[in-house]
JSON list of C-alpha atoms in Angstrom, two decimals:
[
{"chain": "A", "resi": 418, "resn": "MET", "atom": "CA", "xyz": [0.00, 0.00, 0.00]},
{"chain": "A", "resi": 419, "resn": "PRO", "atom": "CA", "xyz": [1.30, 3.41, -0.89]},
{"chain": "A", "resi": 420, "resn": "ALA", "atom": "CA", "xyz": [1.42, 5.95, 1.91]},
{"chain": "A", "resi": 421, "resn": "LYS", "atom": "CA", "xyz": [-1.06, 8.84, 1.75]},
{"chain": "A", "resi": 422, "resn": "SER", "atom": "CA", "xyz": [0.51, 12.21, 1.41]},
{"chain": "A", "resi": 423, "resn": "VAL", "atom": "CA", "xyz": [-0.95, 14.93, 3.58]},
{"chain": "A", "resi": 424, "resn": "SER", "atom": "CA", "xyz": [-0.49, 18.27, 1.95]},
{"chain": "A", "resi": 425, "resn": "GLY", "atom": "CA", "xyz": [-2.44, 20.45, 4.37]},
{"chain": "A", "resi": 426, "resn": "PRO", "atom": "CA", "xyz": [-5.40, 22.56, 3.21]},
{"chain": "A", "resi": 427, "resn": "ALA", "atom": "CA", "xyz": [-5.23, 21.30, -0.37]},
{"chain": "A", "resi": 428, "resn": "SER", "atom": "CA", "xyz": [-6.17, 17.72, 0.57]},
{"chain": "A", "resi": 429, "resn": "SER", "atom": "CA", "xyz": [-9.57, 16.41, -0.45]},
{"chain": "A", "resi": 430, "resn": "GLY", "atom": "CA", "xyz": [-10.84, 15.70, 3.08]},
{"chain": "A", "resi": 431, "resn": "GLY", "atom": "CA", "xyz": [-10.84, 17.53, 6.35]},
{"chain": "A", "resi": 432, "resn": "LYS", "atom": "CA", "xyz": [-12.29, 20.81, 7.41]},
{"chain": "A", "resi": 433, "resn": "TYR", "atom": "CA", "xyz": [-10.76, 23.01, 4.73]},
{"chain": "A", "resi": 434, "resn": "LYS", "atom": "CA", "xyz": [-12.74, 23.31, 1.51]},
{"chain": "A", "resi": 435, "resn": "THR", "atom": "CA", "xyz": [-10.95, 25.33, -1.10]},
{"chain": "A", "resi": 436, "resn": "GLY", "atom": "CA", "xyz": [-12.44, 23.92, -4.29]},
{"chain": "A", "resi": 437, "resn": "ALA", "atom": "CA", "xyz": [-16.11, 24.83, -3.79]},
{"chain": "A", "resi": 438, "resn": "PRO", "atom": "CA", "xyz": [-17.15, 28.47, -3.34]},
{"chain": "A", "resi": 439, "resn": "GLN", "atom": "CA", "xyz": [-18.70, 29.39, -0.02]},
{"chain": "A", "resi": 440, "resn": "LYS", "atom": "CA", "xyz": [-22.50, 29.42, -0.04]},
{"chain": "A", "resi": 441, "resn": "ARG", "atom": "CA", "xyz": [-23.90, 32.79, 0.92]},
{"chain": "A", "resi": 442, "resn": "MET", "atom": "CA", "xyz": [-26.05, 32.99, 4.08]},
{"chain": "A", "resi": 443, "resn": "GLN", "atom": "CA", "xyz": [-29.69, 33.75, 3.35]},
{"chain": "A", "resi": 444, "resn": "SER", "atom": "CA", "xyz": [-32.19, 34.86, 5.96]},
{"chain": "A", "resi": 445, "resn": "ARG", "atom": "CA", "xyz": [-35.51, 33.12, 6.41]},
{"chain": "A", "resi": 446, "resn": "SER", "atom": "CA", "xyz": [-37.24, 36.38, 5.49]},
{"chain": "A", "resi": 447, "resn": "SER", "atom": "CA", "xyz": [-35.51, 36.54, 2.12]},
{"chain": "A", "resi": 448, "resn": "LYS", "atom": "CA", "xyz": [-36.22, 32.85, 1.50]},
{"chain": "A", "resi": 449, "resn": "ALA", "atom": "CA", "xyz": [-39.90, 33.50, 2.12]},
{"chain": "A", "resi": 450, "resn": "GLY", "atom": "CA", "xyz": [-39.86, 36.75, 0.14]},
{"chain": "A", "resi": 451, "resn": "LEU", "atom": "CA", "xyz": [-40.91, 38.85, 3.13]},
{"chain": "A", "resi": 452, "resn": "GLN", "atom": "CA", "xyz": [-39.79, 42.13, 4.64]},
{"chain": "A", "resi": 453, "resn": "PHE", "atom": "CA", "xyz": [-40.78, 41.22, 8.20]},
{"chain": "A", "resi": 454, "resn": "PRO", "atom": "CA", "xyz": [-38.15, 39.36, 10.26]},
{"chain": "A", "resi": 455, "resn": "VAL", "atom": "CA", "xyz": [-39.12, 35.69, 10.42]},
{"chain": "A", "resi": 456, "resn": "GLY", "atom": "CA", "xyz": [-36.41, 34.87, 12.98]},
{"chain": "A", "resi": 457, "resn": "ARG", "atom": "CA", "xyz": [-37.56, 37.56, 15.39]},
{"chain": "A", "resi": 458, "resn": "VAL", "atom": "CA", "xyz": [-41.22, 36.53, 15.02]},
{"chain": "A", "resi": 459, "resn": "HIS", "atom": "CA", "xyz": [-40.19, 32.93, 15.73]},
{"chain": "A", "resi": 460, "resn": "ARG", "atom": "CA", "xyz": [-38.31, 34.00, 18.84]},
{"chain": "A", "resi": 461, "resn": "TYR", "atom": "CA", "xyz": [-41.32, 35.98, 20.09]},
{"chain": "A", "resi": 462, "resn": "LEU", "atom": "CA", "xyz": [-43.66, 33.07, 19.39]},
{"chain": "A", "resi": 463, "resn": "LYS", "atom": "CA", "xyz": [-41.43, 30.72, 21.38]},
{"chain": "A", "resi": 464, "resn": "ARG", "atom": "CA", "xyz": [-41.25, 33.21, 24.23]},
{"chain": "A", "resi": 465, "resn": "GLN", "atom": "CA", "xyz": [-45.02, 33.75, 24.43]},
{"chain": "A", "resi": 466, "resn": "THR", "atom": "CA", "xyz": [-46.10, 30.10, 24.29]},
{"chain": "A", "resi": 467, "resn": "GLN", "atom": "CA", "xyz": [-46.08, 27.66, 27.16]},
{"chain": "A", "resi": 468, "resn": "ASN", "atom": "CA", "xyz": [-42.87, 25.81, 27.84]},
{"chain": "A", "resi": 469, "resn": "THR", "atom": "CA", "xyz": [-44.41, 22.45, 26.92]},
{"chain": "A", "resi": 470, "resn": "ARG", "atom": "CA", "xyz": [-45.45, 23.63, 23.46]},
{"chain": "A", "resi": 471, "resn": "ARG", "atom": "CA", "xyz": [-43.27, 23.57, 20.39]},
{"chain": "A", "resi": 472, "resn": "VAL", "atom": "CA", "xyz": [-43.38, 26.19, 17.64]},
{"chain": "A", "resi": 473, "resn": "GLY", "atom": "CA", "xyz": [-42.77, 25.02, 14.10]},
{"chain": "A", "resi": 474, "resn": "ALA", "atom": "CA", "xyz": [-40.68, 26.93, 11.60]},
{"chain": "A", "resi": 475, "resn": "LYS", "atom": "CA", "xyz": [-43.62, 27.45, 9.24]},
{"chain": "A", "resi": 476, "resn": "ALA", "atom": "CA", "xyz": [-45.65, 29.11, 11.99]},
{"chain": "A", "resi": 477, "resn": "ALA", "atom": "CA", "xyz": [-43.18, 31.99, 12.14]},
{"chain": "A", "resi": 478, "resn": "VAL", "atom": "CA", "xyz": [-43.20, 32.41, 8.35]},
{"chain": "A", "resi": 479, "resn": "TYR", "atom": "CA", "xyz": [-47.00, 32.40, 8.23]},
{"chain": "A", "resi": 480, "resn": "THR", "atom": "CA", "xyz": [-47.32, 34.86, 11.13]},
{"chain": "A", "resi": 481, "resn": "ALA", "atom": "CA", "xyz": [-44.74, 37.21, 9.59]},
{"chain": "A", "resi": 482, "resn": "ALA", "atom": "CA", "xyz": [-46.60, 37.09, 6.26]},
{"chain": "A", "resi": 483, "resn": "VAL", "atom": "CA", "xyz": [-49.92, 37.92, 7.92]},
{"chain": "A", "resi": 484, "resn": "LEU", "atom": "CA", "xyz": [-48.37, 40.82, 9.85]},
{"chain": "A", "resi": 485, "resn": "GLU", "atom": "CA", "xyz": [-46.74, 42.15, 6.70]},
{"chain": "A", "resi": 486, "resn": "TYR", "atom": "CA", "xyz": [-50.04, 42.00, 4.83]},
{"chain": "A", "resi": 487, "resn": "LEU", "atom": "CA", "xyz": [-51.91, 43.86, 7.59]},
{"chain": "A", "resi": 488, "resn": "VAL", "atom": "CA", "xyz": [-49.25, 46.58, 7.79]},
{"chain": "A", "resi": 489, "resn": "ALA", "atom": "CA", "xyz": [-49.27, 47.00, 4.01]},
{"chain": "A", "resi": 490, "resn": "GLU", "atom": "CA", "xyz": [-53.06, 47.30, 4.00]},
{"chain": "A", "resi": 491, "resn": "VAL", "atom": "CA", "xyz": [-53.11, 49.92, 6.78]},
{"chain": "A", "resi": 492, "resn": "LEU", "atom": "CA", "xyz": [-50.26, 51.91, 5.21]},
{"chain": "A", "resi": 493, "resn": "GLU", "atom": "CA", "xyz": [-51.96, 51.92, 1.82]},
{"chain": "A", "resi": 494, "resn": "LEU", "atom": "CA", "xyz": [-55.21, 53.25, 3.25]},
{"chain": "A", "resi": 495, "resn": "ALA", "atom": "CA", "xyz": [-53.40, 55.78, 5.44]},
{"chain": "A", "resi": 496, "resn": "GLY", "atom": "CA", "xyz": [-51.36, 56.95, 2.44]},
{"chain": "A", "resi": 497, "resn": "ASN", "atom": "CA", "xyz": [-54.57, 57.49, 0.49]},
{"chain": "A", "resi": 498, "resn": "ALA", "atom": "CA", "xyz": [-56.02, 59.49, 3.39]},
{"chain": "A", "resi": 499, "resn": "ALA", "atom": "CA", "xyz": [-52.84, 61.59, 3.60]},
{"chain": "A", "resi": 500, "resn": "ARG", "atom": "CA", "xyz": [-52.95, 62.25, -0.15]},
{"chain": "A", "resi": 501, "resn": "ASP", "atom": "CA", "xyz": [-56.62, 63.29, 0.08]},
{"chain": "A", "resi": 502, "resn": "LEU", "atom": "CA", "xyz": [-55.71, 65.80, 2.78]},
{"chain": "A", "resi": 503, "resn": "LYS", "atom": "CA", "xyz": [-52.77, 67.06, 0.66]},
{"chain": "A", "resi": 504, "resn": "SER", "atom": "CA", "xyz": [-50.10, 65.88, 3.08]},
{"chain": "A", "resi": 505, "resn": "LYS", "atom": "CA", "xyz": [-46.88, 64.04, 2.27]},
{"chain": "A", "resi": 506, "resn": "ARG", "atom": "CA", "xyz": [-46.51, 62.41, 5.67]},
{"chain": "A", "resi": 507, "resn": "ILE", "atom": "CA", "xyz": [-48.73, 59.88, 7.38]},
{"chain": "A", "resi": 508, "resn": "SER", "atom": "CA", "xyz": [-49.86, 61.18, 10.76]},
{"chain": "A", "resi": 509, "resn": "PRO", "atom": "CA", "xyz": [-51.88, 59.45, 13.50]},
{"chain": "A", "resi": 510, "resn": "ARG", "atom": "CA", "xyz": [-54.94, 61.26, 12.12]},
{"chain": "A", "resi": 511, "resn": "HIS", "atom": "CA", "xyz": [-54.46, 59.55, 8.76]},
{"chain": "A", "resi": 512, "resn": "LEU", "atom": "CA", "xyz": [-54.11, 56.18, 10.49]},
{"chain": "A", "resi": 513, "resn": "GLN", "atom": "CA", "xyz": [-57.31, 56.82, 12.42]},
{"chain": "A", "resi": 514, "resn": "LEU", "atom": "CA", "xyz": [-59.22, 57.76, 9.27]},
{"chain": "A", "resi": 515, "resn": "ALA", "atom": "CA", "xyz": [-57.88, 54.71, 7.44]},
{"chain": "A", "resi": 516, "resn": "ILE", "atom": "CA", "xyz": [-58.67, 52.19, 10.17]},
{"chain": "A", "resi": 517, "resn": "ARG", "atom": "CA", "xyz": [-62.10, 53.55, 11.09]},
{"chain": "A", "resi": 518, "resn": "GLY", "atom": "CA", "xyz": [-63.04, 53.96, 7.43]},
{"chain": "A", "resi": 519, "resn": "ASP", "atom": "CA", "xyz": [-62.56, 50.25, 6.72]},
{"chain": "A", "resi": 520, "resn": "ASP", "atom": "CA", "xyz": [-65.11, 47.89, 8.32]},
{"chain": "A", "resi": 521, "resn": "GLU", "atom": "CA", "xyz": [-62.81, 44.88, 8.71]},
{"chain": "A", "resi": 522, "resn": "LEU", "atom": "CA", "xyz": [-59.90, 46.88, 10.12]},
{"chain": "A", "resi": 523, "resn": "ASP", "atom": "CA", "xyz": [-62.28, 48.70, 12.46]},
{"chain": "A", "resi": 524, "resn": "MET", "atom": "CA", "xyz": [-63.42, 45.35, 13.88]},
{"chain": "A", "resi": 525, "resn": "LEU", "atom": "CA", "xyz": [-59.81, 44.16, 14.20]},
{"chain": "A", "resi": 526, "resn": "VAL", "atom": "CA", "xyz": [-58.33, 47.28, 15.84]},
{"chain": "A", "resi": 527, "resn": "LYS", "atom": "CA", "xyz": [-60.24, 48.15, 19.00]},
{"chain": "A", "resi": 528, "resn": "ALA", "atom": "CA", "xyz": [-57.52, 50.39, 20.44]},
{"chain": "A", "resi": 529, "resn": "THR", "atom": "CA", "xyz": [-57.60, 54.15, 20.77]},
{"chain": "A", "resi": 530, "resn": "ILE", "atom": "CA", "xyz": [-55.09, 55.83, 18.49]},
{"chain": "A", "resi": 531, "resn": "ALA", "atom": "CA", "xyz": [-53.30, 58.65, 20.30]},
{"chain": "A", "resi": 532, "resn": "GLY", "atom": "CA", "xyz": [-53.60, 61.89, 18.37]},
{"chain": "A", "resi": 533, "resn": "GLY", "atom": "CA", "xyz": [-56.08, 60.39, 15.95]},
{"chain": "A", "resi": 534, "resn": "GLY", "atom": "CA", "xyz": [-58.98, 62.71, 16.68]},
{"chain": "A", "resi": 535, "resn": "VAL", "atom": "CA", "xyz": [-62.58, 61.77, 16.03]},
{"chain": "A", "resi": 536, "resn": "ILE", "atom": "CA", "xyz": [-64.36, 60.49, 12.94]},
{"chain": "A", "resi": 537, "resn": "PRO", "atom": "CA", "xyz": [-66.47, 63.17, 11.26]},
{"chain": "A", "resi": 538, "resn": "HIS", "atom": "CA", "xyz": [-70.14, 62.23, 11.61]},
{"chain": "A", "resi": 539, "resn": "ILE", "atom": "CA", "xyz": [-73.32, 64.31, 11.61]},
{"chain": "A", "resi": 540, "resn": "HIS", "atom": "CA", "xyz": [-76.53, 62.61, 12.65]},
{"chain": "A", "resi": 541, "resn": "LYS", "atom": "CA", "xyz": [-79.06, 62.35, 9.84]},
{"chain": "A", "resi": 542, "resn": "GLN", "atom": "CA", "xyz": [-81.80, 64.10, 11.83]},
{"chain": "A", "resi": 543, "resn": "LEU", "atom": "CA", "xyz": [-79.60, 67.15, 12.22]},
{"chain": "A", "resi": 544, "resn": "LEU", "atom": "CA", "xyz": [-79.20, 67.41, 8.46]},
{"chain": "A", "resi": 545, "resn": "GLU", "atom": "CA", "xyz": [-82.93, 67.95, 7.85]},
{"chain": "A", "resi": 546, "resn": "LYS", "atom": "CA", "xyz": [-83.52, 71.61, 7.10]},
{"chain": "A", "resi": 547, "resn": "GLY", "atom": "CA", "xyz": [-86.74, 72.45, 8.92]},
{"chain": "A", "resi": 548, "resn": "LYS", "atom": "CA", "xyz": [-89.01, 70.07, 7.03]},
{"chain": "A", "resi": 549, "resn": "LYS", "atom": "CA", "xyz": [-91.10, 69.60, 10.13]},
{"chain": "A", "resi": 550, "resn": "VAL", "atom": "CA", "xyz": [-92.66, 73.00, 10.74]},
{"chain": "A", "resi": 551, "resn": "GLN", "atom": "CA", "xyz": [-95.66, 73.07, 13.06]},
{"chain": "A", "resi": 552, "resn": "GLN", "atom": "CA", "xyz": [-98.69, 74.76, 11.58]},
{"chain": "A", "resi": 553, "resn": "LYS", "atom": "CA", "xyz": [-101.43, 76.13, 13.87]}
]
């Protein structure tokens, strides 16, 4: 049997790999095509559940996708409200108008938005212009 020659890092085995290029690290958010951080959502899900429960990897991806969709929906409606009021920035007032103007978001968000103001509403009986005039 011929003796094996060990030539250091250029050998075919061992921990040094020089022939193949290093594979680039890719986050779970970029793999899923999301902007929201899947790793952070997974960490929060694990922290909030009971210790006996396990949290799957797909649960974090799904939750991050749902959160991203909701944020995109609210920002789109708030941007439309800001544009209607001739403003370039989204303020809490625009968020309030966007959320309370949409029925599904209004049911979902029960919180009070600080600095949001009130929704403009005039009761229909106050809009009548003296139709009921008493005649004697």
